[in-house]
MMTF fields as JSON, N, C-alpha, C and O atoms, coordinates in Angstrom:
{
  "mmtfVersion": "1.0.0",
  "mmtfProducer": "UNKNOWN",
  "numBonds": 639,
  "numAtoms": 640,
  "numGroups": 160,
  "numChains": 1,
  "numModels": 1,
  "chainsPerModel": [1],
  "groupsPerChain": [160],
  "chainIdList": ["A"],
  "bondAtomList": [4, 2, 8, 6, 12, 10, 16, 14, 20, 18, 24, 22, 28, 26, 32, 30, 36, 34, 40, 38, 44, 42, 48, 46, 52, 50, 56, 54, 60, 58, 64, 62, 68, 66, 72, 70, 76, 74, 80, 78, 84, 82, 88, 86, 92, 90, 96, 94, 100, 98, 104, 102, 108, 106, 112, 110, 116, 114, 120, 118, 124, 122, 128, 126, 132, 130, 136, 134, 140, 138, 144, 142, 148, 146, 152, 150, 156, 154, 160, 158, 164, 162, 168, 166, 172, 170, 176, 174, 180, 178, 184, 182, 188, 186, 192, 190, 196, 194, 200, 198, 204, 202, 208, 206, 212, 210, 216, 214, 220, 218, 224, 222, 228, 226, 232, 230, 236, 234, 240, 238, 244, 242, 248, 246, 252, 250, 256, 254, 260, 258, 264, 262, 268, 266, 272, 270, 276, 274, 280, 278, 284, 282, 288, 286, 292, 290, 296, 294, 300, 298, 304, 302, 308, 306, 312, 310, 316, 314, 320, 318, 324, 322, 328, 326, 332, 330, 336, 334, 340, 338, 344, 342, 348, 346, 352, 350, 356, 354, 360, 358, 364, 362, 368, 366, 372, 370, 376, 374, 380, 378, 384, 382, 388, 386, 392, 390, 396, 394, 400, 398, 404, 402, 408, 406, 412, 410, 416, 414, 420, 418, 424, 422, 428, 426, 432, 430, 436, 434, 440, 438, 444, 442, 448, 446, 452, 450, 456, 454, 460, 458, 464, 462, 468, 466, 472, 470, 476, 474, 480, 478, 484, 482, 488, 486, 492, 490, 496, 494, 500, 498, 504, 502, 508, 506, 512, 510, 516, 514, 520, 518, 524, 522, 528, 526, 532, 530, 536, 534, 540, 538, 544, 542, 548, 546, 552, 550, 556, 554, 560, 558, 564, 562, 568, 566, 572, 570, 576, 574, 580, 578, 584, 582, 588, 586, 592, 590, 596, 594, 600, 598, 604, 602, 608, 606, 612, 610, 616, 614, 620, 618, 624, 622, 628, 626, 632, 630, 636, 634],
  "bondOrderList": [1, 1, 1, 1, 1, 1, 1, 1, 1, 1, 1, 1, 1, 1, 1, 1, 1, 1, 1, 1, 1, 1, 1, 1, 1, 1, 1, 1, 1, 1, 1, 1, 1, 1, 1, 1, 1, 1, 1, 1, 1, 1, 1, 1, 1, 1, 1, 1, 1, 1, 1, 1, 1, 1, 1, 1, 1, 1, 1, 1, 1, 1, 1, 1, 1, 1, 1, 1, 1, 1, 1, 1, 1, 1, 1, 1, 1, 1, 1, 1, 1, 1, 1, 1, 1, 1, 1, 1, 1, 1, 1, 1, 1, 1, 1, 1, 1, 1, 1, 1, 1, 1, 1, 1, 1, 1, 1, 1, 1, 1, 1, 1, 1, 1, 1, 1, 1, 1, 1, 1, 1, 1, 1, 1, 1, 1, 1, 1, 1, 1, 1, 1, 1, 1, 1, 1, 1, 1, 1, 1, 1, 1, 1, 1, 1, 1, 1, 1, 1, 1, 1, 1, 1, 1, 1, 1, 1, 1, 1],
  "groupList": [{"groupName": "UNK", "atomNameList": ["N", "CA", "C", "O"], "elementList": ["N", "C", "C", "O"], "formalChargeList": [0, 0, 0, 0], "bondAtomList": [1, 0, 2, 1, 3, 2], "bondOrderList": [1, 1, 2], "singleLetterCode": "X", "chemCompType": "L-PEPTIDE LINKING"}],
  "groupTypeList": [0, 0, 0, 0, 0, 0, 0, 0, 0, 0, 0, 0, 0, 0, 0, 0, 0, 0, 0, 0, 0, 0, 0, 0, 0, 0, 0, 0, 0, 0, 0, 0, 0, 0, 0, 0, 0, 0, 0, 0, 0, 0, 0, 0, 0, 0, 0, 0, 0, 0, 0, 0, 0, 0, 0, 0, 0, 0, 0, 0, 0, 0, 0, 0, 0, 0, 0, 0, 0, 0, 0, 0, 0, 0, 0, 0, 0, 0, 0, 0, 0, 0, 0, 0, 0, 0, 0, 0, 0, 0, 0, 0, 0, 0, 0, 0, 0, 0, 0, 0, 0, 0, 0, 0, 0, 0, 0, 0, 0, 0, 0, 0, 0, 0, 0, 0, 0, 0, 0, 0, 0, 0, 0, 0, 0, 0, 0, 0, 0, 0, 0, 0, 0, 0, 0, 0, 0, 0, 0, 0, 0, 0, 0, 0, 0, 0, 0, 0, 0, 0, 0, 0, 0, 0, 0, 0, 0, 0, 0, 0],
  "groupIdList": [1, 2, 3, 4, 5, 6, 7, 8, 9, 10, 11, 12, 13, 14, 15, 16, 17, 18, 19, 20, 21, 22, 23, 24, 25, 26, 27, 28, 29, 30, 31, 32, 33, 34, 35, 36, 37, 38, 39, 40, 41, 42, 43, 44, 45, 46, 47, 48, 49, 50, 51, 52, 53, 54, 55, 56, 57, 58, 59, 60, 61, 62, 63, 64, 65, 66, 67, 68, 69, 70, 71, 72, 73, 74, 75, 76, 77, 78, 79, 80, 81, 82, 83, 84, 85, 86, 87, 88, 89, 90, 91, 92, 93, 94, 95, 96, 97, 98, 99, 100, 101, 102, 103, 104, 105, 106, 107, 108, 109, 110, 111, 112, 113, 114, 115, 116, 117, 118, 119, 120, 121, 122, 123, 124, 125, 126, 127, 128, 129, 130, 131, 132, 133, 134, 135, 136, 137, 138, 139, 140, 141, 142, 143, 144, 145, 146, 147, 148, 149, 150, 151, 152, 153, 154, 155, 156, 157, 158, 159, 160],
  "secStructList": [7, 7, 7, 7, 7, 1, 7, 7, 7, 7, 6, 6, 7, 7, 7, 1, 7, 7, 1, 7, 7, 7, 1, 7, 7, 7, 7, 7, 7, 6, 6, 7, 7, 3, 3, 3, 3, 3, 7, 1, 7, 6, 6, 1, 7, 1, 1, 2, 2, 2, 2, 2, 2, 2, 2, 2, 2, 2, 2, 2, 6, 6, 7, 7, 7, 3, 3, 3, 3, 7, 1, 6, 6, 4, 4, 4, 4, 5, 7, 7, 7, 1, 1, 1, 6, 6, 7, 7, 1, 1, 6, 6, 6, 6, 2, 2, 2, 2, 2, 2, 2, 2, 2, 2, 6, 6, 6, 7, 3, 3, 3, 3, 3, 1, 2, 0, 0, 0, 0, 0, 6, 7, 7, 7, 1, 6, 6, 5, 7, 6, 6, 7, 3, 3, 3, 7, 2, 2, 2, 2, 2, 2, 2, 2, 2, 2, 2, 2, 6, 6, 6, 7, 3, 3, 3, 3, 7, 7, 7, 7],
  "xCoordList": [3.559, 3.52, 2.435, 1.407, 2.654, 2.034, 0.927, 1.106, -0.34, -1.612, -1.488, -0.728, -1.884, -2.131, -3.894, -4.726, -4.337, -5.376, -6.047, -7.273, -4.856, -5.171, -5.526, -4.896, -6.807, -6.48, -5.745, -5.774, -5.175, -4.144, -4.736, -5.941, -3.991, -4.163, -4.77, -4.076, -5.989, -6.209, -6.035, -5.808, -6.113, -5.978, -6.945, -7.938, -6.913, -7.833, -8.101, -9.001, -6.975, -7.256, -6.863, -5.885, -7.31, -6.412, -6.488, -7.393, -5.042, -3.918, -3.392, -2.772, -3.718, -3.243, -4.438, -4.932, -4.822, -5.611, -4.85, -3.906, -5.392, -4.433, -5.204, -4.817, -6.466, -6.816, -6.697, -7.368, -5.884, -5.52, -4.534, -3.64, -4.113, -3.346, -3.444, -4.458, -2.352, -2.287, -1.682, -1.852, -1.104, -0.675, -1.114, -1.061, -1.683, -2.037, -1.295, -0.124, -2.156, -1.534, -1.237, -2.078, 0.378, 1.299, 0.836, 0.644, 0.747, 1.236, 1.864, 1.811, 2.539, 3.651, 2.956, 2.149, 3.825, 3.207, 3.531, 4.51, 3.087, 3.498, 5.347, 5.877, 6.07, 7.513, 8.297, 9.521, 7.624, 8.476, 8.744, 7.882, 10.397, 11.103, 11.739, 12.142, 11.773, 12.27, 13.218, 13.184, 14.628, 15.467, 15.629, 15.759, 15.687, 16.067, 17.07, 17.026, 18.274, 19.844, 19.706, 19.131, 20.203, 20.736, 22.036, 22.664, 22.455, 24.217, 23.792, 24.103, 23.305, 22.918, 22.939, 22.75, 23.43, 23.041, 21.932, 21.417, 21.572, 20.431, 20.345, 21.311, 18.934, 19.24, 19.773, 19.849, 20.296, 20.77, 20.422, 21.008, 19.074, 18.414, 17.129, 16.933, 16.312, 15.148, 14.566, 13.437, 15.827, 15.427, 15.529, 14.927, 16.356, 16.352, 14.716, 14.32, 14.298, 12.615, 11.953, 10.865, 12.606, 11.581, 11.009, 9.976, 12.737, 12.842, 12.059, 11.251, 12.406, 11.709, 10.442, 9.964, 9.686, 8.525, 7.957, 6.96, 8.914, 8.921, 9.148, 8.633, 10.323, 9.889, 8.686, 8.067, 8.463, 6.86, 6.071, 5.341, 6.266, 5.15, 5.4, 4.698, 6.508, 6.293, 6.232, 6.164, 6.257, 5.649, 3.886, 3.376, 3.393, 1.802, 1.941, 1.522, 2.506, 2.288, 2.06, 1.527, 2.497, 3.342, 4.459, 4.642, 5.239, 6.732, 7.117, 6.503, 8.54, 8.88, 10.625, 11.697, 10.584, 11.074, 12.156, 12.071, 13.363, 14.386, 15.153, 15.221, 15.711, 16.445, 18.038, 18.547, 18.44, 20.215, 20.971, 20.677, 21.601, 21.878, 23.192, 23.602, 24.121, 25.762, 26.468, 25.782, 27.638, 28.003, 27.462, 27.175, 27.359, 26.681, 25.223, 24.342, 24.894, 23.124, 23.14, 22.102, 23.97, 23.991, 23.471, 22.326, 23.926, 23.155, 21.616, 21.12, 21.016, 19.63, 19.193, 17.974, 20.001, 19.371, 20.032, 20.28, 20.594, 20.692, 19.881, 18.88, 20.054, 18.753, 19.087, 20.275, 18.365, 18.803, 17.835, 17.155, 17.738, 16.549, 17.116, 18.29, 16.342, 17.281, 16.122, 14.955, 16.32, 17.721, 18.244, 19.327, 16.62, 17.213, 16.989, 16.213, 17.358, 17.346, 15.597, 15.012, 15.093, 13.503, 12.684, 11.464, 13.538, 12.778, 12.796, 13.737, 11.759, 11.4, 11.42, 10.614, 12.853, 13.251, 12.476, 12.25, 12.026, 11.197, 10.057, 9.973, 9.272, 8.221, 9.134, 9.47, 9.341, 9.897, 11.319, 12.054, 11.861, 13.011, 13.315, 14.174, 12.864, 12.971, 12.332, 12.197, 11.953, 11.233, 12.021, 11.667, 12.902, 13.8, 13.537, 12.592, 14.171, 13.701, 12.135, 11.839, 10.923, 9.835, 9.584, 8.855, 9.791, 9.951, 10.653, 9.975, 12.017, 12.279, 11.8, 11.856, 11.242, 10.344, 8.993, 8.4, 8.639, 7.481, 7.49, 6.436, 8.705, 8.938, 9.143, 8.283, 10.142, 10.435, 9.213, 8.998, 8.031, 6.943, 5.779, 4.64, 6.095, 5.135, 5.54, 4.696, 7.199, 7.726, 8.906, 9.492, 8.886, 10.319, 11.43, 11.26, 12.671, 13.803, 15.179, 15.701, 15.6, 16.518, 17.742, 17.539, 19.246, 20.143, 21.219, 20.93, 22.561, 23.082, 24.618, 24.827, 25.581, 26.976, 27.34, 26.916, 28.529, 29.272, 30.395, 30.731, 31.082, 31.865, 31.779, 32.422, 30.806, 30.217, 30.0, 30.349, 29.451, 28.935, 30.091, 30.236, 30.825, 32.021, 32.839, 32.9, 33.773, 35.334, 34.743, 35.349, 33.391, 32.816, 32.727, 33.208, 31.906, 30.881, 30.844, 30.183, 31.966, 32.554, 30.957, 30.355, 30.241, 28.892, 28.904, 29.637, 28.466, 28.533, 27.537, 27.069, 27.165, 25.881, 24.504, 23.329, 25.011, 24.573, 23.294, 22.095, 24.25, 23.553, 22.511, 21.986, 22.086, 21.154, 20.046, 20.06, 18.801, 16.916, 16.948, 17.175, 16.727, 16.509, 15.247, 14.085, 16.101, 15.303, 16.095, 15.872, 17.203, 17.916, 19.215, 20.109, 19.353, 20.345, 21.985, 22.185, 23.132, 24.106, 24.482, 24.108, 25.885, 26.054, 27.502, 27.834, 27.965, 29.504, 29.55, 28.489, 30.627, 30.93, 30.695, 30.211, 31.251, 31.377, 29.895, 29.67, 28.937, 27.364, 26.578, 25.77, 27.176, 26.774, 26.472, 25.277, 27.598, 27.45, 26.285, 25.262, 27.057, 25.819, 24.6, 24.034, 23.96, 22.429, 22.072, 21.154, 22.739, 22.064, 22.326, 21.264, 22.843, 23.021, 22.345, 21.744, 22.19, 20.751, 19.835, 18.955, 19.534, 18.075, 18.284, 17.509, 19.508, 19.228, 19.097, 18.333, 19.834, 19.476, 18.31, 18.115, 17.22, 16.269, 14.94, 13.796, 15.513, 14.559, 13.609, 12.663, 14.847, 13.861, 13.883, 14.827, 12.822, 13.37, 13.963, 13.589, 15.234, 16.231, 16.086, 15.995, 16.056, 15.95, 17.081, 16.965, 18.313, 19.124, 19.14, 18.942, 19.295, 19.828, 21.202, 22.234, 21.056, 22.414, 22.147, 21.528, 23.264, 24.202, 24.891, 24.826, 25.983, 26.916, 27.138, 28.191],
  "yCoordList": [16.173, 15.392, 15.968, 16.461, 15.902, 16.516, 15.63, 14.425, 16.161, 15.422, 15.08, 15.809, 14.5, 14.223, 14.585, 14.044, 15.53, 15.584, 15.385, 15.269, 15.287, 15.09, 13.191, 12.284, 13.166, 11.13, 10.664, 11.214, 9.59, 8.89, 8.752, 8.51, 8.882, 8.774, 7.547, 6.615, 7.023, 5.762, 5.672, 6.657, 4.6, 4.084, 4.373, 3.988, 5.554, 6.036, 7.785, 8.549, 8.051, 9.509, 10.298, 9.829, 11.412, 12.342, 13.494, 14.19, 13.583, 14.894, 16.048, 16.979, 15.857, 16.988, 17.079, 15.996, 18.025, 18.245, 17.911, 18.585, 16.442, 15.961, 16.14, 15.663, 16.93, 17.105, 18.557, 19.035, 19.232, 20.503, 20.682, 20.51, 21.236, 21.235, 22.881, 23.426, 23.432, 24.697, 25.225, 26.177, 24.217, 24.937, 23.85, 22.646, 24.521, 23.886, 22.637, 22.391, 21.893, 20.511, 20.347, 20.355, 20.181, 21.237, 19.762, 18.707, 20.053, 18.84, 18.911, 20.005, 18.319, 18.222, 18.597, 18.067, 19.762, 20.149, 19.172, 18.569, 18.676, 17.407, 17.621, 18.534, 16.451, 16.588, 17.078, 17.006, 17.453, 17.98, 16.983, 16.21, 16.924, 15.903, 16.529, 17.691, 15.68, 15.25, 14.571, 13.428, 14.826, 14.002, 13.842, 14.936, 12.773, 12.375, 11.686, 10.456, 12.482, 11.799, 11.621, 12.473, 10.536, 9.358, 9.568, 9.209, 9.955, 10.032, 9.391, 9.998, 8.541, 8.054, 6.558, 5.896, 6.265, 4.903, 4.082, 4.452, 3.058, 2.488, 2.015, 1.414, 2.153, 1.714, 2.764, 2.649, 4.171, 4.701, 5.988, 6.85, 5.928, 7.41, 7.333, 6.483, 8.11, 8.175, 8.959, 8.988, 9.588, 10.547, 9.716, 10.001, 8.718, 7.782, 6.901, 6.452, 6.89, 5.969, 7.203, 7.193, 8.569, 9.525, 10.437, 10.935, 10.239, 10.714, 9.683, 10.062, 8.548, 7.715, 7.422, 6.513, 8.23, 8.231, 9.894, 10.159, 10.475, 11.6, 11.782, 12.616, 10.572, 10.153, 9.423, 9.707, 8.477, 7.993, 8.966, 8.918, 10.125, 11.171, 11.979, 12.454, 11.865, 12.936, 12.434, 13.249, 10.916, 10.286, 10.747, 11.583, 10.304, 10.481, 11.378, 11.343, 12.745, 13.889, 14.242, 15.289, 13.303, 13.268, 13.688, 13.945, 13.819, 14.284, 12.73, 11.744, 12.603, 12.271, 11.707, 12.175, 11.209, 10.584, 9.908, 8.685, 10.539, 9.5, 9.455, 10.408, 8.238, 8.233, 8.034, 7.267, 8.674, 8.154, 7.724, 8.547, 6.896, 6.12, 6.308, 5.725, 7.148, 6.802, 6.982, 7.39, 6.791, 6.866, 5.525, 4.469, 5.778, 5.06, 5.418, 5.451, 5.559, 5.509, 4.051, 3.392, 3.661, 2.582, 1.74, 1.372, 1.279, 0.738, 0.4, -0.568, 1.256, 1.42, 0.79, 0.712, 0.264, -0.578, -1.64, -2.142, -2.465, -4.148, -4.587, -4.071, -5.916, -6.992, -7.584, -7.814, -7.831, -8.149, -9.296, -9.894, -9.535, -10.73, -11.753, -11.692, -12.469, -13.007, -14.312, -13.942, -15.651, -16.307, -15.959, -15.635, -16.245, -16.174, -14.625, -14.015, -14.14, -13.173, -12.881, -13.611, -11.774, -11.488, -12.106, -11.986, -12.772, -12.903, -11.985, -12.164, -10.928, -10.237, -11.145, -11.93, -10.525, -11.351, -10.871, -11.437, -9.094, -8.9, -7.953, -8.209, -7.029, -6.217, -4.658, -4.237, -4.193, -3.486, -3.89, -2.919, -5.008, -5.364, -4.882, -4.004, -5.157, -4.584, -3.397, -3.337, -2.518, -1.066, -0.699, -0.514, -0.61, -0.204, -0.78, -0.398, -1.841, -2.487, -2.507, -1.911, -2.865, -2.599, -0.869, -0.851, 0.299, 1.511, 1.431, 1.953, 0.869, 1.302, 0.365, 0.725, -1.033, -1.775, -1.345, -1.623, -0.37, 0.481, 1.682, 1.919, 2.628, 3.231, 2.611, 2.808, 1.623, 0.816, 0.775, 1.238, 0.112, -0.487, 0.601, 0.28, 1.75, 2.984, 3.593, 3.947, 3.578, 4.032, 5.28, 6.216, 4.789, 5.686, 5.406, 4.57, 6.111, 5.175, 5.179, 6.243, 4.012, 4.482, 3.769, 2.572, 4.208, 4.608, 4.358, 5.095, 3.34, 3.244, 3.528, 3.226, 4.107, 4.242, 2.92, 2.416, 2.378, 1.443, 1.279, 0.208, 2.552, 2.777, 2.471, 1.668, 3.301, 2.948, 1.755, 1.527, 0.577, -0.563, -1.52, -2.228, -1.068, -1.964, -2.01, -2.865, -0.098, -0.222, -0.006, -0.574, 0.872, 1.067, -0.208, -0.442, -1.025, -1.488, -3.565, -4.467, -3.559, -5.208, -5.097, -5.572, -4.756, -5.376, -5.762, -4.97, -6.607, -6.748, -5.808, -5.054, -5.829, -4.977, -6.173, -5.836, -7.589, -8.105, -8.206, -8.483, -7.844, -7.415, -6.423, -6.34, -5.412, -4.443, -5.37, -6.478, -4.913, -4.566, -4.646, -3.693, -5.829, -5.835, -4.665, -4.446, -4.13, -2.759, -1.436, -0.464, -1.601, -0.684, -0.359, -1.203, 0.429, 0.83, 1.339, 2.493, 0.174, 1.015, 1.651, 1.642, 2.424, 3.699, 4.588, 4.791, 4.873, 4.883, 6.064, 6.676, 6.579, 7.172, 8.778, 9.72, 8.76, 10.01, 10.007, 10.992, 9.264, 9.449, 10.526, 11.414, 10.066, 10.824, 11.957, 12.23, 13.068, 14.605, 14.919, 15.601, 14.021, 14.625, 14.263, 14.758, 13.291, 13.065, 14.504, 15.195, 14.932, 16.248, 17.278, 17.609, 17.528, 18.348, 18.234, 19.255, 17.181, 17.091, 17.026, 16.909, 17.063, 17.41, 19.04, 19.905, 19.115, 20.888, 21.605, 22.534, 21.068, 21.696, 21.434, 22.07, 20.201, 20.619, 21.689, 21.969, 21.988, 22.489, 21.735, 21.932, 20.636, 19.992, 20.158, 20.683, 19.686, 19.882, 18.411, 17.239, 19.282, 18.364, 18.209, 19.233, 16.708, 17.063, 16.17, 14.953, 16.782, 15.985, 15.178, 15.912, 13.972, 13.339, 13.194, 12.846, 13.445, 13.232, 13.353, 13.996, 12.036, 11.747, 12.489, 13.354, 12.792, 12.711, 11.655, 11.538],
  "zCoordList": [58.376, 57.151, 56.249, 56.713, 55.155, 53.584, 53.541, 53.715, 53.3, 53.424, 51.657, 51.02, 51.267, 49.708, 49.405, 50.133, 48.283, 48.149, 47.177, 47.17, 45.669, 44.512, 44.532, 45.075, 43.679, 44.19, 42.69, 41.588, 43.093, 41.964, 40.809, 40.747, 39.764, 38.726, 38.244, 38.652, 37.394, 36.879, 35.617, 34.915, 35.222, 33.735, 33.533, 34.151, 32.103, 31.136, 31.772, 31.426, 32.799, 32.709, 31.654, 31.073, 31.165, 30.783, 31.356, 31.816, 31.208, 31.854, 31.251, 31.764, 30.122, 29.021, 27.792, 27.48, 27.235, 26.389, 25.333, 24.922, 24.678, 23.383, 22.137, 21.07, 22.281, 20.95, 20.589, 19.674, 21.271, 20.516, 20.207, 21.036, 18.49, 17.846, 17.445, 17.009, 17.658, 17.284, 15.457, 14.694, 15.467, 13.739, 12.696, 12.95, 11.146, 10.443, 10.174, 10.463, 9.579, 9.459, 7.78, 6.882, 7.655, 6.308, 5.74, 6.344, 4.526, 3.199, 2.54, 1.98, 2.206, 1.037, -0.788, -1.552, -0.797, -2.757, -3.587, -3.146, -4.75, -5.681, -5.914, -6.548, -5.169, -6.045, -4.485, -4.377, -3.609, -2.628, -1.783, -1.365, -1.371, -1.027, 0.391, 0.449, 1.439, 2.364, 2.876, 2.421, 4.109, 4.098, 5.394, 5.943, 6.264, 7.529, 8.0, 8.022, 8.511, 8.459, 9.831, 10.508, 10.351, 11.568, 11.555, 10.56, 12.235, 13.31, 14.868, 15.892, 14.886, 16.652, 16.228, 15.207, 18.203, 17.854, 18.471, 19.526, 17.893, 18.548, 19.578, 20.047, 20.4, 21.926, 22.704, 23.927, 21.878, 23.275, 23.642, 24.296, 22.947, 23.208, 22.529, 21.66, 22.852, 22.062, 20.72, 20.232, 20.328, 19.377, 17.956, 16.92, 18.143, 16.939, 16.609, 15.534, 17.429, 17.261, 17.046, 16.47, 17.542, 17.336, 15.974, 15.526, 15.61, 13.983, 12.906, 12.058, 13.093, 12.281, 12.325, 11.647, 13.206, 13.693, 12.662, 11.99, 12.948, 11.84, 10.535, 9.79, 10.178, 8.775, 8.228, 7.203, 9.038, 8.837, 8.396, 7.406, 9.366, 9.295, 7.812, 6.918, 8.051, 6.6, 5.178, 4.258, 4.91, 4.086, 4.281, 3.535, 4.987, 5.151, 4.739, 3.582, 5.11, 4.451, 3.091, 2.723, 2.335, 1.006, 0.645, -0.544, 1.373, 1.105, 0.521, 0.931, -0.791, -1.003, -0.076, -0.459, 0.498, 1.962, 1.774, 1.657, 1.708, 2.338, 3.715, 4.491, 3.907, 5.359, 4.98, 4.163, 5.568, 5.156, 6.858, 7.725, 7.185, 8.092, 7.775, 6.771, 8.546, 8.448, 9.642, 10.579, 9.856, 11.255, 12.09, 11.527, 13.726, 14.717, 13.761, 14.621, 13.081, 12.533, 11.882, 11.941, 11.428, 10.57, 11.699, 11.439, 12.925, 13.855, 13.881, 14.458, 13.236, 13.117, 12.01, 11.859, 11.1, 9.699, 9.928, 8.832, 11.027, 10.835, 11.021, 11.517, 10.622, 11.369, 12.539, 12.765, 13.212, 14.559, 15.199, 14.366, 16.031, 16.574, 17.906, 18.271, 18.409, 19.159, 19.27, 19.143, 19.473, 19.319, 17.766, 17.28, 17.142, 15.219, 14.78, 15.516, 14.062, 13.475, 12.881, 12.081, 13.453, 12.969, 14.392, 14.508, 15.433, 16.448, 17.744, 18.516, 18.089, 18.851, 20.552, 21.053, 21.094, 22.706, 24.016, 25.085, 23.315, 24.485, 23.719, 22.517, 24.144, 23.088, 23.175, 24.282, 22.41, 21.796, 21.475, 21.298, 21.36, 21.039, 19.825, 19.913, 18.422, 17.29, 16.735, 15.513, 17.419, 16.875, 15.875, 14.71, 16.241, 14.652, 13.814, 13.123, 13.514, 12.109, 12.166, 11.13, 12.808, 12.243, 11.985, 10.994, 12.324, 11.699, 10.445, 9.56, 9.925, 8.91, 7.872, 6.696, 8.246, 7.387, 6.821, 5.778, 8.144, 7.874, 6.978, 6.388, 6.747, 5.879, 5.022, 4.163, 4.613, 2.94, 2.447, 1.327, 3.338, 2.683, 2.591, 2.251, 2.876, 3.063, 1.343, 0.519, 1.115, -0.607, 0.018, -0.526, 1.276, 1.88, 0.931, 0.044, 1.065, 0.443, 1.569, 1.904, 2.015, 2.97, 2.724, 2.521, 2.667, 2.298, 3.625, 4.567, 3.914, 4.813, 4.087, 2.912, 4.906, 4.277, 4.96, 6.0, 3.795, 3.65, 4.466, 4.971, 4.614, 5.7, 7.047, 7.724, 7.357, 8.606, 8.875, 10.033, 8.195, 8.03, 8.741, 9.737, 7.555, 7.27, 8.633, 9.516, 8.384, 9.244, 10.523, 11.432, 10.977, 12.266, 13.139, 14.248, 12.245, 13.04, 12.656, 13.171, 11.472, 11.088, 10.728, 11.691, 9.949, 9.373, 8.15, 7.558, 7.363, 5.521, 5.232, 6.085, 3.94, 3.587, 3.794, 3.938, 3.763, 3.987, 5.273, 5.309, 6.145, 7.414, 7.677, 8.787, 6.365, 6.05, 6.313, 5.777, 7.324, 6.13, 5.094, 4.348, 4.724, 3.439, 2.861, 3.203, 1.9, 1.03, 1.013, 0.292, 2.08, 2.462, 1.387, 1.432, 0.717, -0.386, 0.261, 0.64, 0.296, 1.041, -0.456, -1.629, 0.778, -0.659, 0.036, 1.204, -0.936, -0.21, 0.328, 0.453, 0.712, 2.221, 1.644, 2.272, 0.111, -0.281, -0.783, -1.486, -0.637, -1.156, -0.113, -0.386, 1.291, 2.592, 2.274, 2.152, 2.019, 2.058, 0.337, 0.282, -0.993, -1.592, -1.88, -2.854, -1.041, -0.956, -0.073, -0.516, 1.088, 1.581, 0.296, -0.232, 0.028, -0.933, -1.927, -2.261, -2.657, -3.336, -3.051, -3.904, -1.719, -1.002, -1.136, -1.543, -0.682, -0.158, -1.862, -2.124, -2.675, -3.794, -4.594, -5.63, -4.031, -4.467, -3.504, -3.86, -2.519, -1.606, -0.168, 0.594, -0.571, 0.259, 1.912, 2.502, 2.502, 4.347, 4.836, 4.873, 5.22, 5.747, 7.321, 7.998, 8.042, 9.66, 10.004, 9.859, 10.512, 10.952, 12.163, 13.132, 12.492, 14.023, 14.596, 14.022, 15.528, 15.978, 17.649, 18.496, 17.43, 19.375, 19.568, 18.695, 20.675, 21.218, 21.912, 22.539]
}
């Protein structure tokens, strides 16, 4: 039998050197815009809390910040709660909506298709975060496109 020699880990070790950062820390030039598209759905992976964790970020940056939500992304801009709506059932129950409440109220702008809303998912627009701009199906492709034609950095999400 395998002797153990390392002793267990306690609360308040660290294990990784977290204050080194190897590449400059970029800012956004006056006017330069940002876009973060959602194709995932909520709850079923982590890259959706992760992106919006990256749009956060790139507001701070100063990038001019939008989120567009279509597909299973639309998932990610209802309101939700349990029993009433805005009530948190366990602790992290609503990360989503407090992330994209946190962008609205940071001067993000975020953007859900109607489609999706609607024939996907039986939602009204009603059912949006309030702050959240729906926007029709054919809005999807040219908000990237007006990101991409102004230069901006685009970071897509997506499930399978």
């Amino acid at each position: 039998m395998a002797t153990i020699t390392v002793p267990a880990h306690q609360k308040g070790d660290v294990l990784v050197d977290y204050e080194d950062k190897k590449f400059e820390d970029v800012k956004a030039a006056p006017g330069e815009k940002a876009l973060v598209t959602f194709h995932t759905v909520a709850f079923e992976g982590s890259i959706g809390l992760v992106n919006l964790l990256q749009a956060s970020r790139l507001i701070q940056k100063g990038f001019e910040t939008s989120v567009l939500l279509y597909g299973p992304g639309v998932t990610l801009g209802v309101q939700r709660g349990f029993p009433k709506l805005g009530d948190e059932a366990f602790p992290g129950h609503l990360n989503f909506n407090g992330r994209i409440e946190k962008i609205l109220n940071d001067g993000g702008k975020v953007y859900a298709c109607r489609f999706a809303l609607q024939a996907l998912y039986g939602h009204g627009e009603g059912a949006l975060i309030p702050g959240i701009v729906p926007v029709s199906p054919l809005d999807v492709l040219d908000i990237v496109l007006l990101h991409r034609r102004d230069n901006a950095f685009i970071l897509d999400t997506w499930t399978l």
